[in-house]
Coordinates of C-alpha atoms in Angstrom, one line a residue:
M1 CA 56.6 90.1 86.1
P2 CA 55.1 88.4 83.0
L3 CA 56.7 85.8 81.0
D4 CA 59.6 86.5 78.5
I5 CA 59.2 89.1 75.8
V6 CA 59.0 86.6 72.9
R7 CA 56.2 84.5 74.3
R8 CA 54.4 87.6 75.4
K9 CA 54.4 89.1 71.9
V10 CA 53.4 85.8 70.3
Q11 CA 50.6 85.2 72.7
R12 CA 49.3 88.7 72.2
A13 CA 49.5 88.3 68.5
L14 CA 47.5 85.1 68.5
S15 CA 44.9 86.5 70.9
D16 CA 44.5 89.7 68.8
A17 CA 44.0 87.4 65.8
L18 CA 41.2 85.5 67.5
F19 CA 39.3 88.7 68.5
E20 CA 39.8 90.2 65.0
A21 CA 38.4 87.0 63.4
K22 CA 35.4 87.2 65.8
R23 CA 34.9 90.9 64.9
K24 CA 34.8 89.9 61.2
G25 CA 32.3 87.1 61.9
L26 CA 34.8 84.4 61.0
L27 CA 34.7 82.9 64.5
K28 CA 31.6 82.8 66.7
G29 CA 32.9 82.0 70.2
D30 CA 32.0 84.3 73.1
S31 CA 35.3 83.6 74.8
F32 CA 38.6 82.1 73.8
P33 CA 41.0 79.9 75.7
A34 CA 44.3 81.1 77.1
I35 CA 47.1 80.8 74.5
T36 CA 49.7 78.2 75.4
L37 CA 53.0 77.8 73.6
E38 CA 55.4 74.9 73.4
A39 CA 58.7 74.3 71.7
P40 CA 58.2 72.0 68.7
K41 CA 59.9 68.6 68.9
R42 CA 62.2 69.3 65.9
P43 CA 63.9 72.8 65.4
E44 CA 63.1 72.9 61.7
W45 CA 59.4 73.0 62.6
G46 CA 59.9 76.5 64.1
D47 CA 60.5 78.3 67.4
L48 CA 57.1 77.9 69.1
A49 CA 53.9 75.8 68.5
S50 CA 50.3 76.4 69.5
T51 CA 47.3 74.0 69.6
V52 CA 44.7 76.7 70.1
A53 CA 43.0 75.9 66.8
M54 CA 42.4 72.3 67.9
T55 CA 41.1 73.5 71.2
L56 CA 38.5 75.6 69.5
A57 CA 37.4 72.9 67.0
A58 CA 34.5 71.6 69.1
S59 CA 33.0 74.9 70.1
E60 CA 33.4 76.4 66.6
Q61 CA 32.2 73.2 64.9
R62 CA 34.9 73.6 62.3
M63 CA 38.0 71.7 61.2
P64 CA 41.0 72.8 63.3
Q65 CA 43.1 73.3 60.2
D66 CA 40.5 75.8 58.9
I67 CA 40.5 77.6 62.3
A68 CA 44.3 77.7 62.2
Q69 CA 44.3 79.4 58.8
I70 CA 41.8 82.0 60.0
I71 CA 44.1 82.8 62.9
V72 CA 47.1 83.2 60.6
D73 CA 45.2 85.4 58.1
N74 CA 44.1 87.8 61.0
I75 CA 47.4 88.3 62.8
P76 CA 48.1 92.0 62.9
Q77 CA 51.4 93.1 61.6
R78 CA 52.4 89.5 61.0
E79 CA 55.5 90.3 59.0
A80 CA 57.0 92.3 61.8
L81 CA 56.9 89.4 64.2
F82 CA 57.1 86.2 62.3
E83 CA 59.6 84.9 59.8
R84 CA 57.2 82.1 58.9
I85 CA 54.0 80.5 60.1
D86 CA 53.0 76.9 59.1
V87 CA 49.7 75.3 59.5
V88 CA 50.2 71.6 60.0
R89 CA 47.6 68.9 60.2
P90 CA 45.4 68.5 62.1
G91 CA 45.7 72.1 63.2
F92 CA 49.1 72.9 64.7
L93 CA 50.4 76.4 64.4
N94 CA 54.2 76.3 64.0
L95 CA 55.7 79.7 64.4
T96 CA 59.1 80.9 63.4
V97 CA 59.9 84.3 65.1
K98 CA 62.0 86.9 63.5
R99 CA 65.6 87.1 64.7
D100 CA 65.3 90.8 65.8
V101 CA 62.5 89.8 68.2
W102 CA 64.7 87.1 69.8
L103 CA 67.5 89.6 70.2
Q104 CA 65.3 91.7 72.5
V105 CA 65.6 88.9 75.1
L106 CA 69.2 90.0 75.8
A107 CA 68.1 93.5 76.7
E108 CA 65.3 92.1 78.9
I109 CA 67.8 90.0 80.8
E110 CA 70.1 92.9 81.3
E111 CA 67.3 95.1 82.5
Q112 CA 65.8 92.6 85.0
G113 CA 69.0 91.1 86.2
E114 CA 68.4 88.9 89.3
A115 CA 64.6 89.4 88.8
Y116 CA 64.7 87.8 85.3
G117 CA 62.4 84.7 85.5
S118 CA 60.3 86.0 88.4
T119 CA 56.5 86.4 87.9
D120 CA 53.5 87.6 89.8
L121 CA 51.7 84.3 89.4
G122 CA 51.0 83.8 93.1
Q123 CA 49.7 87.3 93.6
G124 CA 50.7 87.2 97.2
R125 CA 49.1 84.0 98.2
Q126 CA 50.3 82.8 101.5
V127 CA 51.9 79.4 101.5
L128 CA 53.3 77.2 104.3
V129 CA 55.9 74.6 103.1
E130 CA 56.7 71.9 105.7
Y131 CA 59.7 69.7 105.0
V132 CA 62.3 67.4 106.6
S133 CA 60.4 67.2 109.9
A134 CA 62.6 64.2 110.9
N135 CA 62.1 62.8 114.4
P136 CA 64.8 64.2 116.7
T137 CA 65.8 60.6 117.5
G138 CA 69.0 60.5 115.4
P139 CA 71.1 62.3 112.8
L140 CA 69.7 63.3 109.4
H141 CA 70.4 60.7 106.7
V142 CA 70.5 61.1 102.9
G143 CA 66.8 60.7 102.6
H144 CA 66.3 63.7 104.8
G145 CA 68.8 65.5 102.7
R146 CA 66.8 64.9 99.5
G147 CA 63.7 66.2 101.2
A148 CA 65.5 69.2 102.5
A149 CA 66.9 70.1 99.0
I150 CA 63.5 69.7 97.4
G151 CA 61.7 71.6 100.1
Q152 CA 64.0 74.6 99.9
A153 CA 63.9 74.7 96.1
I154 CA 60.1 74.7 96.3
V155 CA 60.1 77.5 98.8
N156 CA 62.5 79.5 96.4
L157 CA 60.4 78.7 93.3
L158 CA 57.1 79.8 95.0
R159 CA 58.7 83.0 96.2
A160 CA 60.0 83.7 92.6
T161 CA 56.5 83.3 91.3
G162 CA 54.9 85.8 93.6
H163 CA 53.9 83.8 96.7
R164 CA 54.5 84.7 100.3
V165 CA 56.1 81.6 101.7
V166 CA 57.0 80.5 105.2
S167 CA 59.2 77.3 105.6
E168 CA 58.5 75.1 108.6
Y169 CA 60.1 72.2 110.4
Y170 CA 57.6 70.1 112.5
I171 CA 59.5 68.7 115.4
N172 CA 58.1 65.3 116.3
D173 CA 59.1 65.6 119.9
A174 CA 56.3 63.6 121.4
G175 CA 55.0 60.0 121.4
R176 CA 56.4 56.5 121.3
Q177 CA 59.5 57.3 119.4
M178 CA 60.7 59.8 121.9
K179 CA 60.1 57.4 124.8
L180 CA 62.1 54.8 122.9
L181 CA 64.9 57.3 122.5
G182 CA 64.9 57.9 126.2
A183 CA 65.0 54.1 127.0
S184 CA 67.8 53.5 124.4
V185 CA 70.1 56.2 125.7
Y186 CA 69.3 55.3 129.3
A187 CA 70.4 51.7 128.6
R188 CA 73.7 52.8 127.1
Y189 CA 74.2 55.4 129.9
G190 CA 73.7 52.6 132.5
E191 CA 76.3 50.5 130.8
L192 CA 78.7 53.4 130.8
C193 CA 78.1 53.7 134.6
G194 CA 78.9 50.0 135.1
R195 CA 75.4 48.7 135.3
I196 CA 74.0 45.6 133.5
M197 CA 71.1 47.0 131.4
R198 CA 68.4 45.5 129.3
F199 CA 68.3 47.2 126.0
P200 CA 64.9 47.9 124.5
E201 CA 63.9 45.3 121.9
D202 CA 63.0 48.0 119.3
G203 CA 65.6 50.5 120.7
Y204 CA 67.8 52.8 118.5
Q205 CA 71.0 50.9 117.6
G206 CA 73.2 53.5 116.0
A207 CA 76.6 54.4 117.4
Y208 CA 75.3 57.9 117.9
I209 CA 73.2 56.6 120.9
Q210 CA 76.5 55.6 122.6
T211 CA 77.8 59.1 121.8
V212 CA 74.8 60.8 123.3
A213 CA 74.9 58.6 126.4
T214 CA 78.6 59.5 126.9
H215 CA 77.7 63.2 126.7
V216 CA 74.9 62.7 129.3
K217 CA 77.3 61.0 131.6
E218 CA 79.8 63.8 131.2
Q219 CA 77.2 66.3 132.0
I220 CA 75.5 64.8 135.1
G221 CA 77.7 61.8 136.1
T222 CA 75.9 58.8 137.6
T223 CA 73.2 60.7 139.5
L224 CA 70.4 59.3 137.3
L225 CA 71.0 55.8 138.6
D226 CA 69.5 56.8 141.9
L227 CA 66.1 57.6 140.2
P228 CA 63.4 55.2 139.3
A229 CA 63.9 53.9 135.8
D230 CA 60.9 55.7 134.3
L231 CA 61.9 59.1 135.8
A232 CA 65.6 58.6 134.7
E233 CA 64.4 57.7 131.1
E234 CA 62.3 60.8 131.0
R235 CA 65.2 63.0 132.1
I236 CA 67.6 61.4 129.7
K237 CA 65.0 61.7 126.9
D238 CA 65.0 65.5 127.3
L239 CA 68.8 65.7 127.3
A240 CA 69.1 63.4 124.3
Y241 CA 66.4 65.3 122.4
R242 CA 68.1 68.7 122.9
E243 CA 71.4 67.3 121.7
L244 CA 70.0 65.5 118.7
L245 CA 67.9 68.5 117.7
G246 CA 71.1 70.6 117.9
W247 CA 72.8 68.1 115.5
I248 CA 69.9 68.4 113.1
R249 CA 70.0 72.2 113.2
K250 CA 73.8 72.2 112.6
D251 CA 73.5 69.7 109.8
L252 CA 70.8 71.8 108.0
E253 CA 72.9 75.0 108.5
A254 CA 75.9 73.2 106.8
F255 CA 73.6 72.2 104.0
G256 CA 72.4 75.8 103.6
I257 CA 68.9 75.1 104.8
A258 CA 67.2 77.7 107.0
F259 CA 63.6 77.5 108.4
E260 CA 61.5 80.5 109.5
S261 CA 59.5 78.4 111.8
W262 CA 60.2 75.4 114.1
F263 CA 56.9 73.9 115.3
S264 CA 56.8 71.6 118.3
E265 CA 54.4 68.6 118.5
A266 CA 54.8 68.5 122.3
A267 CA 53.8 72.1 122.6
L268 CA 50.7 71.4 120.4
L269 CA 49.7 68.5 122.6
S270 CA 50.3 70.3 125.9
A271 CA 48.1 73.2 124.7
G272 CA 45.2 70.7 124.4
A273 CA 45.0 71.1 120.6
V274 CA 44.1 67.5 119.9
E275 CA 41.3 67.5 122.4
K276 CA 39.9 70.7 120.8
V277 CA 40.1 69.3 117.3
L278 CA 38.3 66.0 118.3
Q279 CA 35.7 68.0 120.1
E280 CA 35.1 70.0 117.0
L281 CA 34.7 66.9 114.9
R282 CA 32.3 65.4 117.5
E283 CA 30.1 68.4 117.2
R284 CA 30.0 67.9 113.4
D285 CA 29.1 64.2 113.9
L286 CA 32.4 63.2 112.3
L287 CA 33.6 61.0 115.2
F288 CA 32.0 57.8 116.4
E289 CA 32.9 55.3 119.1
K290 CA 33.4 51.6 118.2
D291 CA 35.1 48.8 120.3
G292 CA 36.2 51.3 122.9
A293 CA 38.1 53.4 120.3
W294 CA 37.2 56.7 118.6
W295 CA 37.0 56.8 114.8
F296 CA 37.1 59.6 112.3
R297 CA 34.5 59.3 109.4
S298 CA 37.2 59.9 106.8
S299 CA 35.4 57.6 104.3
K300 CA 32.8 60.3 104.1
F301 CA 35.4 62.4 102.3
G302 CA 36.9 59.8 99.9
D303 CA 39.2 57.9 102.1
E304 CA 39.0 54.1 101.6
K305 CA 37.9 53.5 105.3
D306 CA 37.4 55.3 108.6
R307 CA 40.4 55.9 110.8
V308 CA 41.1 55.5 114.5
V309 CA 42.1 58.7 116.2
R310 CA 42.1 57.5 119.9
K311 CA 42.9 53.9 120.7
Q312 CA 41.2 51.7 123.3
D313 CA 43.9 52.5 125.9
G314 CA 43.2 56.3 125.5
E315 CA 46.4 57.0 123.5
Y316 CA 46.0 59.2 120.5
T317 CA 47.2 58.0 117.1
Y318 CA 49.6 59.9 114.8
L319 CA 46.5 60.9 112.7
A320 CA 45.0 62.7 115.7
A321 CA 48.1 64.8 116.2
D322 CA 48.4 65.5 112.5
M323 CA 44.8 66.6 112.5
A324 CA 45.5 69.2 115.2
Y325 CA 48.7 70.3 113.5
H326 CA 47.0 70.9 110.1
R327 CA 44.1 72.5 111.8
D328 CA 46.6 74.9 113.3
K329 CA 48.2 75.6 109.9
L330 CA 44.8 76.5 108.5
A331 CA 44.0 78.7 111.5
R332 CA 47.2 80.7 110.8
G333 CA 45.6 81.8 107.5
Y334 CA 47.7 80.1 104.9
D335 CA 46.0 79.8 101.4
L336 CA 48.1 76.7 100.5
L337 CA 49.8 74.0 102.6
V338 CA 52.7 72.1 101.0
D339 CA 54.0 69.1 102.8
V340 CA 57.1 67.2 101.6
W341 CA 56.8 63.6 102.8
G342 CA 58.6 60.3 102.3
A343 CA 57.1 58.1 99.6
D344 CA 56.0 55.6 102.2
H345 CA 53.3 58.1 103.3
H346 CA 51.4 57.9 100.0
G347 CA 48.4 56.2 101.6
Y348 CA 48.3 59.0 104.2
I349 CA 47.4 61.7 101.7
P350 CA 43.6 60.8 101.4
R351 CA 43.4 60.9 105.1
M352 CA 44.8 64.4 105.5
Q353 CA 42.7 65.6 102.6
A354 CA 39.7 64.2 104.3
V355 CA 40.7 66.2 107.4
L356 CA 40.7 69.4 105.5
E357 CA 37.3 68.8 104.0
A358 CA 36.0 67.8 107.4
F359 CA 37.0 71.3 108.6
G360 CA 35.3 72.9 105.6
Y361 CA 38.3 73.5 103.4
P362 CA 38.8 72.2 99.8
K363 CA 41.1 69.2 99.8
D364 CA 43.4 70.9 97.2
R365 CA 44.3 73.4 99.9
L366 CA 46.9 70.7 100.8
R367 CA 49.5 69.5 98.3
V368 CA 51.8 66.8 99.1
V369 CA 55.2 66.1 97.4
L370 CA 56.4 62.6 97.9
V371 CA 60.1 62.0 98.0
Q372 CA 61.5 58.6 97.1
M373 CA 64.6 56.9 98.5
V374 CA 68.2 57.6 97.6
N375 CA 70.5 54.8 96.6
L376 CA 74.1 55.8 97.5
L377 CA 76.7 54.5 95.1
R378 CA 80.5 54.6 95.2
G379 CA 82.1 54.1 91.8
G380 CA 78.9 52.5 90.5
R381 CA 78.6 50.0 93.4
K382 CA 75.8 50.3 96.0
V383 CA 76.8 51.4 99.5
E384 CA 75.1 48.9 101.8
M385 CA 73.1 50.3 104.7
S386 CA 71.0 48.7 107.4
K387 CA 68.5 50.9 109.3
R388 CA 67.7 48.1 111.7
A389 CA 71.4 47.8 112.7
G390 CA 71.8 51.6 113.0
E391 CA 74.2 51.6 110.0
F392 CA 73.5 54.4 107.6
I393 CA 75.3 57.3 105.8
T394 CA 74.4 60.6 107.4
L395 CA 73.7 63.8 105.5
R396 CA 76.7 65.3 107.3
E397 CA 79.0 62.6 106.0
V398 CA 77.7 63.3 102.4
I399 CA 78.2 67.0 102.8
D400 CA 81.7 66.5 104.1
E401 CA 82.6 64.3 101.3
V402 CA 81.2 65.9 98.2
G403 CA 80.0 69.4 99.4
A404 CA 76.6 70.9 99.9
D405 CA 76.3 72.1 96.3
A406 CA 76.9 68.7 94.7
A407 CA 74.6 67.0 97.2
K408 CA 71.8 69.4 96.5
F409 CA 72.1 69.2 92.7
Y410 CA 72.1 65.5 92.7
F411 CA 69.1 65.4 95.1
L412 CA 67.3 67.7 92.6
M413 CA 68.1 65.9 89.4
R414 CA 65.2 63.6 89.2
R415 CA 61.4 63.8 89.9
P416 CA 60.9 63.7 93.7
D417 CA 58.7 60.6 93.4
T418 CA 61.4 58.6 91.6
H419 CA 64.2 56.6 93.1
L420 CA 67.6 58.4 92.8
D421 CA 71.1 56.9 92.4
F422 CA 73.7 59.1 93.9
D423 CA 77.3 58.2 93.0
L424 CA 79.6 59.8 95.6
E425 CA 82.7 59.4 93.4
L426 CA 81.1 60.9 90.4
A427 CA 79.9 63.9 92.5
K428 CA 83.5 64.7 93.3
Q429 CA 84.8 64.6 89.7
Q430 CA 85.8 67.9 88.0
T431 CA 84.7 66.7 84.6
A432 CA 81.9 67.1 82.2
D433 CA 80.5 63.7 83.4
N434 CA 79.6 65.4 86.7
P435 CA 76.4 67.3 86.2
V436 CA 76.8 69.9 88.9
Y437 CA 80.4 70.6 87.9
Y438 CA 79.2 70.9 84.3
V439 CA 76.6 73.6 85.2
Q440 CA 78.8 75.5 87.7
Y441 CA 81.7 75.4 85.4
A442 CA 79.6 77.1 82.7
H443 CA 79.2 80.1 85.0
A444 CA 82.8 80.1 86.0
R445 CA 83.9 79.8 82.4
I446 CA 82.1 83.0 81.5
A447 CA 83.5 84.7 84.6
S448 CA 87.0 83.7 83.3
L449 CA 86.2 85.1 79.9
F450 CA 85.2 88.5 81.5
R451 CA 88.5 88.6 83.5
V452 CA 90.5 88.0 80.4
A453 CA 88.5 90.7 78.5
T454 CA 89.0 93.2 81.4
S455 CA 92.7 92.5 81.4
R456 CA 92.9 93.4 77.7
G457 CA 90.8 96.5 78.1
V458 CA 87.8 95.0 76.2
P459 CA 84.6 96.5 77.6
I460 CA 81.4 94.6 78.2
P461 CA 78.8 96.8 76.5
H462 CA 75.2 97.3 77.4
P463 CA 72.9 95.6 74.9
S464 CA 71.7 98.9 73.6
R465 CA 75.3 99.8 72.6
A466 CA 76.1 96.6 70.9
E467 CA 75.4 95.5 67.3
L468 CA 73.3 92.5 68.3
G469 CA 72.2 92.1 64.7
L470 CA 75.6 90.4 64.2
L471 CA 74.4 87.4 66.2
R472 CA 73.3 85.4 63.2
D473 CA 74.8 82.0 63.9
S474 CA 72.4 79.1 64.7
D475 CA 74.4 78.4 67.9
E476 CA 73.9 82.0 69.0
L477 CA 70.2 82.0 68.3
G478 CA 69.9 78.6 70.0
L479 CA 71.3 80.1 73.2
I480 CA 69.0 83.1 73.0
R481 CA 66.0 80.8 72.5
K482 CA 67.0 78.8 75.5
L483 CA 67.4 82.0 77.6
S484 CA 64.0 83.1 76.5
A485 CA 62.4 79.9 77.9
Y486 CA 63.8 80.4 81.4
P487 CA 60.8 82.3 82.9
S488 CA 58.4 79.6 81.6
V489 CA 60.6 76.9 83.2
V490 CA 60.6 78.7 86.6
Q491 CA 56.8 79.1 86.4
G492 CA 56.2 75.5 85.4
S493 CA 58.5 74.2 88.1
A494 CA 56.7 76.2 90.7
V495 CA 53.2 75.2 89.6
A496 CA 54.0 71.5 89.5
L497 CA 56.2 71.7 92.6
E498 CA 58.9 70.0 90.6
P499 CA 62.4 71.6 91.0
H500 CA 64.0 69.0 88.7
R501 CA 62.6 70.7 85.7
L502 CA 64.9 73.7 86.5
T503 CA 67.9 71.4 87.2
F504 CA 67.3 69.8 83.8
Y505 CA 67.1 73.2 82.1
L506 CA 70.3 74.4 83.6
Q507 CA 72.1 71.3 82.3
E508 CA 70.7 72.0 78.8
L509 CA 71.8 75.6 79.0
A510 CA 75.2 74.7 80.2
G511 CA 75.5 72.2 77.3
L512 CA 74.7 74.9 74.8
L513 CA 77.2 77.2 76.3
H514 CA 80.0 74.7 76.3
N515 CA 79.2 73.7 72.7
F516 CA 79.2 77.4 71.7
Y517 CA 82.5 78.0 73.4
Y518 CA 84.0 75.0 71.8
K519 CA 83.1 76.1 68.3
H520 CA 83.3 79.9 68.4
R521 CA 85.7 82.6 69.3
I522 CA 84.5 85.5 71.4
L523 CA 87.5 87.7 72.0
A524 CA 89.3 88.9 68.9
S525 CA 92.8 87.6 69.5
S526 CA 95.1 85.2 67.8
D527 CA 96.1 83.6 71.1
E528 CA 92.6 83.5 72.5
G529 CA 92.4 79.7 72.7
E530 CA 94.5 79.7 75.8
A531 CA 93.9 83.1 77.3
Q532 CA 90.2 83.2 76.9
D533 CA 89.6 80.3 79.4
D534 CA 92.0 80.2 82.3
G535 CA 90.7 76.9 83.7
A536 CA 88.9 74.9 81.0
K537 CA 88.4 71.3 81.8
C538 CA 85.3 70.5 79.7
D539 CA 86.7 70.7 76.2
S540 CA 89.4 72.2 73.9
D541 CA 89.6 74.4 70.9
S542 CA 88.0 73.1 67.7
A543 CA 89.3 73.6 64.2
S544 CA 86.3 75.8 63.3
R545 CA 87.0 78.0 66.3
Q546 CA 90.6 78.4 65.3
R547 CA 89.6 79.6 61.7
E548 CA 86.8 81.9 62.8
R549 CA 87.4 85.6 62.3
V550 CA 86.0 87.8 65.0
T551 CA 85.7 91.6 64.7
P552 CA 85.6 94.0 67.7
E553 CA 81.8 94.5 67.0
L554 CA 81.1 90.8 67.0
T555 CA 83.1 90.4 70.2
A556 CA 80.9 93.1 71.8
A557 CA 77.7 91.3 70.7
R558 CA 78.9 88.0 71.9
L559 CA 80.0 89.4 75.3
V560 CA 76.4 90.7 75.8
L561 CA 75.2 87.1 75.0
M562 CA 77.6 85.6 77.4
Q563 CA 76.6 88.0 80.1
A564 CA 72.9 87.0 79.6
V565 CA 73.9 83.3 79.8
Q566 CA 75.8 83.9 83.0
Q567 CA 72.9 85.8 84.6
V568 CA 70.4 83.1 83.9
L569 CA 72.7 80.4 85.2
R570 CA 73.2 82.3 88.3
N571 CA 69.5 83.0 88.8
G572 CA 68.7 79.3 88.3
L573 CA 71.3 78.0 90.6
Q574 CA 70.2 80.5 93.3
L575 CA 66.7 79.2 93.1
L576 CA 68.0 75.7 93.7
G577 CA 70.1 76.9 96.7
I578 CA 73.4 76.2 94.9
S579 CA 76.3 78.6 94.5
A580 CA 77.5 80.0 91.2
P581 CA 81.3 80.2 91.5
D582 CA 83.4 82.5 89.4
Q583 CA 86.4 80.2 89.6
M584 CA 86.7 76.4 89.8

């Protein structure tokens, strides 16, 4: 579906004006740029603004202000669409749209329902989004949780914009970390069996290792003590891996995260994929031997230096496995690969882009979203954690304390590549200071209003049967304008792979709703202040609200507006993977 009805009409009007001016010989360009519209910085400047005149200044060799005036003079049926158009130096077009046009947004939302905000931008392009992909060597921590929330939201946004998306978890079940897991659990297992064990110097220290060792002993007793240490560690590694991967799956399920694909690194290696990829690169003269190691000529594709793929001892590097994995992704036919990585992998991006180019693909076929660390706070004070000592807050602990919805919302409140402060105490508060509560309560508040209306026999009319022309107040029009912007926000969030834009939008929409509710009556009743809202915690009745006289016709129009606000809140929260409760 295209963008909202107002932007559609304004874009069409400006485009028609350009071609009409060309037909008259007033403009000489063979083609014109796409019309982009932004909200002016100040509301008194109008509803929408365009810089198309300034964009055309160089090719037309004219002052942008003159071009802007030509556009204005050639807009067909200008009076039917615009209340006012101002040409502002050096060539801005500030556009004030007629109120009747804005009111059509409410009918559009009613008609599209859950689909409002969706577009066909992606036109069916196939996308693989890989995220979380934590080593199965321990429980998920809060950093993994932020990556999970961001990854899921990106999947939802891309689907809403016409992409065919598969979500994938890459299981790092091979290599040194897995061997270290086996050695760590084996040491604790031996201690449980009464043996004196030497714990690995870089072993995993968390209490969960003791838990896993206990479960291993419960399953198989002391039988592994009769095996050589290397065989025992290998056996224990497999048992520990299965248990920890089970924990990860359960934690993600509790967090509301589901993957269509779970891809094993060990399976990739056992199939000989790394050898095949390196052979392909050799044939392209993109590998060379130096000092007993094999190097990839990544500097040929913009990387700062060449990279080792096989070390002197014959062991493959992480890069070699990632080469094979991404080669496999491309072979599966995806048009775009999206990887959600920790911010410490920033320097890894040029290497992987070099890999794509080495295989004959454009480097922008891979897009990487970097996720910064999460600082956990409790009442404004930082919760100290030590990864080296194995002391960290798990994702499950956060979910159990504040709930999956609150955790997701907080993880999505900031740009992925910025640090995030997450206050556990604030996330549990049922007040306007808690952003997730503030947004969810806006949805629940409208649901409460509808329950009261139903109990009084007040119908919620279809937009076509309501006198929407009664919606004249600036607060009403402010809500409608914000609703109109929703499809653009969804599209922008998807294109930039930045879910925080949608989170910010929902907070703004909720703020407008609460402000409207605080100032205005909706149901025509003298005792509405208490009955209209059966659970208000964000504000109380204002004096202006008490004085406002509401007719049944205005009630019907405002109920249509409230229904549209609720629909957009619900749609937006769903894209973020967050529930929209009817009661709180």
